[in-house]
Tab-separated table of C-alpha atoms (C1' of nucleotides) in Angstrom:
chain	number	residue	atom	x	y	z
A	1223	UNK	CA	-40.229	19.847	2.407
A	1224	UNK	CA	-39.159	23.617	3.639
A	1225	UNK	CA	-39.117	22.218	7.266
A	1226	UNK	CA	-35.541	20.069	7.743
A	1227	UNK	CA	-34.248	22.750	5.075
A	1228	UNK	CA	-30.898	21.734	3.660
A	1229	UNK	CA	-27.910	23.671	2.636
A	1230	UNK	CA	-28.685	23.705	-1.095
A	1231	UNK	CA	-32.358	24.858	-0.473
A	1232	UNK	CA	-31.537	27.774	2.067
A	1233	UNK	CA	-29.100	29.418	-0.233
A	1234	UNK	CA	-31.554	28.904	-3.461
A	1235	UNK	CA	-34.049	30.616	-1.109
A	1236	UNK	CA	-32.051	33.511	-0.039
A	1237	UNK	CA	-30.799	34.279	-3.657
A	1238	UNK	CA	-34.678	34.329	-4.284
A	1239	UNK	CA	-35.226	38.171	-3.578
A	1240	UNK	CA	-33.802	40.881	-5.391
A	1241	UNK	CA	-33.195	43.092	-2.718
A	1242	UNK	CA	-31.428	40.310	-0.914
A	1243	UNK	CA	-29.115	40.090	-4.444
A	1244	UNK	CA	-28.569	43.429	-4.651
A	1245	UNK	CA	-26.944	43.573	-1.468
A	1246	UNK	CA	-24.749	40.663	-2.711
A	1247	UNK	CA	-23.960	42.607	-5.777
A	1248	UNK	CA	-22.591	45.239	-3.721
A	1249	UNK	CA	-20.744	43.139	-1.449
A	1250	UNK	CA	-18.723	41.159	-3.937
A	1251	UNK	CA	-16.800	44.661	-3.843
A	1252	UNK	CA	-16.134	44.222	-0.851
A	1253	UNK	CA	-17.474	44.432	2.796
A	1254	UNK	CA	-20.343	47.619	3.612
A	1255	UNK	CA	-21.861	48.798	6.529
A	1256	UNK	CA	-25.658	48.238	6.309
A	1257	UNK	CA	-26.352	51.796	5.457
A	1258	UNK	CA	-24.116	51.638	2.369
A	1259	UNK	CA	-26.069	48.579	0.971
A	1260	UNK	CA	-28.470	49.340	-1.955
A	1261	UNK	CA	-32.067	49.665	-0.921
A	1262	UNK	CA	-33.422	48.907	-4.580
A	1263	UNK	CA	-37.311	48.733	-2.892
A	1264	UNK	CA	-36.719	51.566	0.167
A	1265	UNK	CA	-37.191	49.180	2.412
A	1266	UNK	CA	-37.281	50.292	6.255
A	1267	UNK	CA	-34.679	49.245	8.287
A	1268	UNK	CA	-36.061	46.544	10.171
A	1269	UNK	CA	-37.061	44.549	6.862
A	1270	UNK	CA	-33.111	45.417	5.783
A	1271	UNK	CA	-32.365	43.906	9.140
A	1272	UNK	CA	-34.530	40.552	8.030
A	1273	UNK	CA	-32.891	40.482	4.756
A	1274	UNK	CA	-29.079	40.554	6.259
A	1275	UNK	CA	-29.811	37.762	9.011
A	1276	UNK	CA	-31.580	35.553	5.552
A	1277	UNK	CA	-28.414	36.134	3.887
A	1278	UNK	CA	-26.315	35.160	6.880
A	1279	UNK	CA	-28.431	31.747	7.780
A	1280	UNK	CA	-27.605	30.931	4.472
A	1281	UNK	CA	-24.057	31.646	4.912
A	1282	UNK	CA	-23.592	34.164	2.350
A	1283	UNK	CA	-22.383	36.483	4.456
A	1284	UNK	CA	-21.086	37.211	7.860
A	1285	UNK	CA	-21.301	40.231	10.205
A	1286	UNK	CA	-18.752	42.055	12.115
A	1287	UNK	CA	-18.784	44.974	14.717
A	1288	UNK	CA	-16.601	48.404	14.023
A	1289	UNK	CA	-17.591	51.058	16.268
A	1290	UNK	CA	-21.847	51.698	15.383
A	1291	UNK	CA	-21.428	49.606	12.561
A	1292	UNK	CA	-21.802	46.217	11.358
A	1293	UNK	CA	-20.131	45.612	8.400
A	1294	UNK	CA	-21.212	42.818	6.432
A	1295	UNK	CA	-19.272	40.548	4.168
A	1296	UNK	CA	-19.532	38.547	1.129
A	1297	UNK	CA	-18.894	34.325	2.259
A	1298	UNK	CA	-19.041	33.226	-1.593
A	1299	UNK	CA	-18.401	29.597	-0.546
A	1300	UNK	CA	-22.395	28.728	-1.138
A	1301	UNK	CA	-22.259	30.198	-4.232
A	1302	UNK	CA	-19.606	27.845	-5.364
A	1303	UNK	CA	-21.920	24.915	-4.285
A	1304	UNK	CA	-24.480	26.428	-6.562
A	1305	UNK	CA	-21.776	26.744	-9.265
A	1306	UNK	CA	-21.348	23.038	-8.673
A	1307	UNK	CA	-24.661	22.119	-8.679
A	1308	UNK	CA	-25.498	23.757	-11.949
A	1309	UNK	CA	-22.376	22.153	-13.749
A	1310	UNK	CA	-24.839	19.071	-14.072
A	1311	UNK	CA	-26.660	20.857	-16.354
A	1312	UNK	CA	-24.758	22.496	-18.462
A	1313	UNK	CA	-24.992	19.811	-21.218
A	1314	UNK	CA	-28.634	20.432	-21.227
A	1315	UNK	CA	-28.217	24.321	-22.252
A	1316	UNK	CA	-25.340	23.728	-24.797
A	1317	UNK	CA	-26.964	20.900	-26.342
A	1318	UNK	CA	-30.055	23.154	-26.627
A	1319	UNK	CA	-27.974	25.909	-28.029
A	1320	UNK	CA	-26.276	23.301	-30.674
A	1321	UNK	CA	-29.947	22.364	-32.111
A	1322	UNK	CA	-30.849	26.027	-32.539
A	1323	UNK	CA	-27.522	26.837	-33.883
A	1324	UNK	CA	-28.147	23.359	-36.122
A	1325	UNK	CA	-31.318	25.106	-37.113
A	1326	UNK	CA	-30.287	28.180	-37.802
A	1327	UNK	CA	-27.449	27.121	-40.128
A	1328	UNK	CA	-29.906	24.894	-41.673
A	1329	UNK	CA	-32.384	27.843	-42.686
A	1330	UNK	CA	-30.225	29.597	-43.811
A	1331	UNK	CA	-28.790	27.184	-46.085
A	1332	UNK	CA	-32.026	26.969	-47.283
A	1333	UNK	CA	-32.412	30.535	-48.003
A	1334	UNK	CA	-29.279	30.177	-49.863
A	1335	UNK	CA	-30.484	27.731	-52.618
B	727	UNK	CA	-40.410	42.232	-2.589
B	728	UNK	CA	-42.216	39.179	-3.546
B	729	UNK	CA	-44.921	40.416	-5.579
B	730	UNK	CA	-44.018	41.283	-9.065
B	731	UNK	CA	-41.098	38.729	-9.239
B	732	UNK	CA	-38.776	39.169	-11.696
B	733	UNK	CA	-38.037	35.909	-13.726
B	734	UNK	CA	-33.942	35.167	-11.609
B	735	UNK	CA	-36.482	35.116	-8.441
B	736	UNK	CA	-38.552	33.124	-9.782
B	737	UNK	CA	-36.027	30.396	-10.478
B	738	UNK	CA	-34.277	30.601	-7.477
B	739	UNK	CA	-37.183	29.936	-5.667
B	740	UNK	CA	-38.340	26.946	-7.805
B	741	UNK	CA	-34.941	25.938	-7.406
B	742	UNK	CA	-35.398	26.283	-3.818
B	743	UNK	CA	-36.768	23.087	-2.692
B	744	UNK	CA	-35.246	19.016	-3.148
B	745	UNK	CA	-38.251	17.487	-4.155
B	746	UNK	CA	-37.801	20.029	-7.136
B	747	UNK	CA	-34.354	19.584	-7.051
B	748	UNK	CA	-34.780	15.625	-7.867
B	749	UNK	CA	-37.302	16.336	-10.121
B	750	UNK	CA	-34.823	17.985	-12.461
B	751	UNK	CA	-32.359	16.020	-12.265
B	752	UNK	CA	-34.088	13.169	-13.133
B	753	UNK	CA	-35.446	15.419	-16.054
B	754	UNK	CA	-31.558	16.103	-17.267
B	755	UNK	CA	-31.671	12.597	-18.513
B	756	UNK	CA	-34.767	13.525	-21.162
B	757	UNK	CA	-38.531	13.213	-20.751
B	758	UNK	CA	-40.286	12.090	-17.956
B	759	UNK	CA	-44.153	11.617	-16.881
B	760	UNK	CA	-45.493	12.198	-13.539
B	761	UNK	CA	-45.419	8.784	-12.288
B	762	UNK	CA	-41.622	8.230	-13.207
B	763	UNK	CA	-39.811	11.123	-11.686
B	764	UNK	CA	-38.303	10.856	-8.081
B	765	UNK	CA	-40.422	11.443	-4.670
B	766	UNK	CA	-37.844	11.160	-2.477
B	767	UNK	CA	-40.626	12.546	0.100
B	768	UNK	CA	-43.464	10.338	-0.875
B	769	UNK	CA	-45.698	13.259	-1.469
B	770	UNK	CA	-49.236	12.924	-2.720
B	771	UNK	CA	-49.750	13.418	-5.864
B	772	UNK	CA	-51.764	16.038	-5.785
B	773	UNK	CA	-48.551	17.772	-4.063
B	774	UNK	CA	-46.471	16.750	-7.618
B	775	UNK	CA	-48.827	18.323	-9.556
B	776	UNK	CA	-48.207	21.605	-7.647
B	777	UNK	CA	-44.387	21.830	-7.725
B	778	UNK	CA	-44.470	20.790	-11.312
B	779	UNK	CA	-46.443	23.938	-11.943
B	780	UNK	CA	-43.945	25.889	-9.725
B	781	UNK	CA	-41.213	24.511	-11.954
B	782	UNK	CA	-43.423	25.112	-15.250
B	783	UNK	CA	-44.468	28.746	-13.944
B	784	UNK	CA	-40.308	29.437	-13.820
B	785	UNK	CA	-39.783	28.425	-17.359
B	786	UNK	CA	-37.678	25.190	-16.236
B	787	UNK	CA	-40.011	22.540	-17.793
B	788	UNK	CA	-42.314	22.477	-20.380
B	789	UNK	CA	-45.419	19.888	-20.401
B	790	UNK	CA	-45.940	17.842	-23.073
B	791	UNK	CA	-49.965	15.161	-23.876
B	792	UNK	CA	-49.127	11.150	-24.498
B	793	UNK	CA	-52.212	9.351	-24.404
B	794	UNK	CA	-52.940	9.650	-20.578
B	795	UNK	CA	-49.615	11.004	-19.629
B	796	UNK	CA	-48.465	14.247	-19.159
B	797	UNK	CA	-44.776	14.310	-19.685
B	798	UNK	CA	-42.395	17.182	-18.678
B	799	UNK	CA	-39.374	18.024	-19.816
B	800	UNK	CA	-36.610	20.473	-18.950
B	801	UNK	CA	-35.947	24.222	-20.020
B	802	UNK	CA	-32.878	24.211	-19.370
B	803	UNK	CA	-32.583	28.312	-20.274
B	804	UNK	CA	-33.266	30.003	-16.676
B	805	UNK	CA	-30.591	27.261	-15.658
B	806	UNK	CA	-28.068	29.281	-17.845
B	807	UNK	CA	-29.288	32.394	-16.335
B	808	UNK	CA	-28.499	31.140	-13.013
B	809	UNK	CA	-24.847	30.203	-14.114
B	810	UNK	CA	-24.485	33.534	-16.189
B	811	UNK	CA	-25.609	35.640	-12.480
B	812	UNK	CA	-22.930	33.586	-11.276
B	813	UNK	CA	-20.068	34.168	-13.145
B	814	UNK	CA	-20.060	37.807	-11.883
B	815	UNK	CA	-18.888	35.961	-8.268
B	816	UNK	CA	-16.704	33.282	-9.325
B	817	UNK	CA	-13.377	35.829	-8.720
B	818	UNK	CA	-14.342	35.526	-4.923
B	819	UNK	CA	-14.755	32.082	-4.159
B	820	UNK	CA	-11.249	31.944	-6.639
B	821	UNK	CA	-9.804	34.412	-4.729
B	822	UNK	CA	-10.974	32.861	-1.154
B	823	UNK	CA	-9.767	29.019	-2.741
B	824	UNK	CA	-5.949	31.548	-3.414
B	825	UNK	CA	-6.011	32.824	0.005
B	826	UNK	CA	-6.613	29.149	1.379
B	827	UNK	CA	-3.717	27.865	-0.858
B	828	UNK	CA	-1.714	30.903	-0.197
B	829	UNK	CA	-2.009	29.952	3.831
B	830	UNK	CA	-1.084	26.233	3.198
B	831	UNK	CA	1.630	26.569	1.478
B	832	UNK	CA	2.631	28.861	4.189
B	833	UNK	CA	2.340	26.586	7.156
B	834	UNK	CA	3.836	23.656	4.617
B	835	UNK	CA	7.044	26.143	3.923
B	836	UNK	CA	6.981	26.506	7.535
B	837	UNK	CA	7.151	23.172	8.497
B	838	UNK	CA	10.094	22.589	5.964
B	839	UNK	CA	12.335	24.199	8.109
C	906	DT	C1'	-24.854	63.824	30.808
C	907	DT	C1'	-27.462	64.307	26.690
C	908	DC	C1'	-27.835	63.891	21.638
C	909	DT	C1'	-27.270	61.536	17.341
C	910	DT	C1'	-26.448	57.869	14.217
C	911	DA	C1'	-26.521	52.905	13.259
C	912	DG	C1'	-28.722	48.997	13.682
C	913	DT	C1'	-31.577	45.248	15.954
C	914	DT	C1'	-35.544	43.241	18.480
C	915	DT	C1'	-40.386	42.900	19.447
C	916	DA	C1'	-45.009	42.462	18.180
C	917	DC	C1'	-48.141	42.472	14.891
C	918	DT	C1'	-50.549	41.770	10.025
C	919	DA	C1'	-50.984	40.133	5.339
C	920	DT	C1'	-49.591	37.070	1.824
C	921	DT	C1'	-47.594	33.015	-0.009
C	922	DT	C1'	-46.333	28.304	0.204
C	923	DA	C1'	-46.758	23.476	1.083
C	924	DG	C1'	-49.141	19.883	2.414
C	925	DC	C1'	-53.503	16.969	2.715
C	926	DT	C1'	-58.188	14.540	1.234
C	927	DA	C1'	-61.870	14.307	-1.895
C	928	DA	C1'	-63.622	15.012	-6.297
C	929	DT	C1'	-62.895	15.394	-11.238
C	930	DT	C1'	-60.996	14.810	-16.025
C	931	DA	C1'	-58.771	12.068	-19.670
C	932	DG	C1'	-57.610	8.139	-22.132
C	933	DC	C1'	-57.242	3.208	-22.664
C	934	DA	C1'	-58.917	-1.622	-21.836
C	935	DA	C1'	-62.332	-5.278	-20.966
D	1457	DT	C1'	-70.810	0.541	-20.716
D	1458	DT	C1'	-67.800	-0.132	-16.784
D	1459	DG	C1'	-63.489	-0.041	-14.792
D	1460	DC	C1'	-58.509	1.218	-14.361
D	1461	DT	C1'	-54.528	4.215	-14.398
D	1462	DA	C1'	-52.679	8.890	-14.768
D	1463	DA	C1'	-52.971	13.280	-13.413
D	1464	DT	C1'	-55.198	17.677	-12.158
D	1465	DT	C1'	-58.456	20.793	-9.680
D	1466	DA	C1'	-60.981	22.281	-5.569
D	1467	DG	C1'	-61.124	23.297	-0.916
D	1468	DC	C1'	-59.041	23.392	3.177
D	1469	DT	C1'	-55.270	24.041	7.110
D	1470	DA	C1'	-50.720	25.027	8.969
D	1471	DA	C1'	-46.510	27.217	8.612
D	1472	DA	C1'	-43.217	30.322	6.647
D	1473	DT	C1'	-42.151	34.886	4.640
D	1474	DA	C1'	-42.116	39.749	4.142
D	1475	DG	C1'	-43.456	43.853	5.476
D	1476	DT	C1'	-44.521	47.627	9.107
D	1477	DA	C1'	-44.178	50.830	13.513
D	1478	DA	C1'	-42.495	51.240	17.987
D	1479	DA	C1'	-39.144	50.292	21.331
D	1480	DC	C1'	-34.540	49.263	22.402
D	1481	DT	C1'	-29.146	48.819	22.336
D	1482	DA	C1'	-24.502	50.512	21.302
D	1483	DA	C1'	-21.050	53.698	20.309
D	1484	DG	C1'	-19.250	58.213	19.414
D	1485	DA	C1'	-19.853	63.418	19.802
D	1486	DA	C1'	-21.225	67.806	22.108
DNA sequence: TTCTTAGTTTACTATTTAGCTAATTAGCAA
DNA sequence: TTGCTAATTAGCTAAATAGTAAACTAAGAA
């Protein structure tokens, strides 16, 4: 169901790309003009283009105008709805973690005998 | 660069959709087969098979052989990737949620006088 | 005015993704 | 055996995604 395309399911989708999380990366520093965003692939310009406007659908980021430039910069409010979705979850890993640590302790009681 | 997909990517994207979405969710509550897990789109099945082999091919579930059901059940590890790549962004939305206080306890101050 | 740098838009191609129906496999039950 | 339920595989179509080169826009500099 990619068609109606919810909030959740655009950001998942633009944080699917590493180029697209590289330029994230960099922008959590603060705001760059396209030019001073890491091109991990060499991308040309247009595809850079692309990636920015996926970015900004999702509302990761917003653009600006300064002179030739537009500076892009970091909107991290989708990434706390990720955050938020994830916390859901969290149980699940640290359980996990407990039975392996439950495990390991266990062995290497064992061992000790 | 979609091609040789790094593992994060590959989890985003899984992550990118809400019939997948349900899927886990339902799946954060312990094992599930096919029939029992949530189609909020009323998909064929045919079309469940296929996003529980996107979701298997991102390391989320695992598939499991009970008589003539196939249960799945989550992997909760890329999850904890996901929230690890986060943590490196948490300052901003933090610092955005500061500015946001900073600014309403600026108007409130205001109005006090 | 002309040149240069920064960046986007247009137009196109290739690949991937998501859905369907029909056919098939697997196990249990009558 | 035959039939039933669960689920996958095969084969197809439509749409979305990601890339490119070429053309264009916008602003500052010579």
């Amino acid at each position: 169901m990619q068609t109606e395309t919810d909030a959740l399911s655009l950001t998942f989708a633009a944080l699917a790309d590493p180029t697209r999380r590289a330029m994230l990366a960099r922008l959590a520093q603060g705001p760059a003009a396209v030019k001073e965003l890491p091109n991990p692939y060499n991308l040309s310009s247009p595809s850079i283009s692309k990636h920015l406007k996926v970015l900004e659908r999702a509302g990761l980021i917003e653009r600006g105008r300064e002179a030739q430039w537009r500076p892009a910069q970091l909107q991290p409010a989708p990434l706390k709805d990720v955050s938020d979705w994830l916390e859901v979850y969290r149980k699940n890993w640290e359980a996990n973690f407990d039975r392996l640590e439950e495990y390991l302790r266990k062995i290497q009681k064992d061992k000790g005998i």
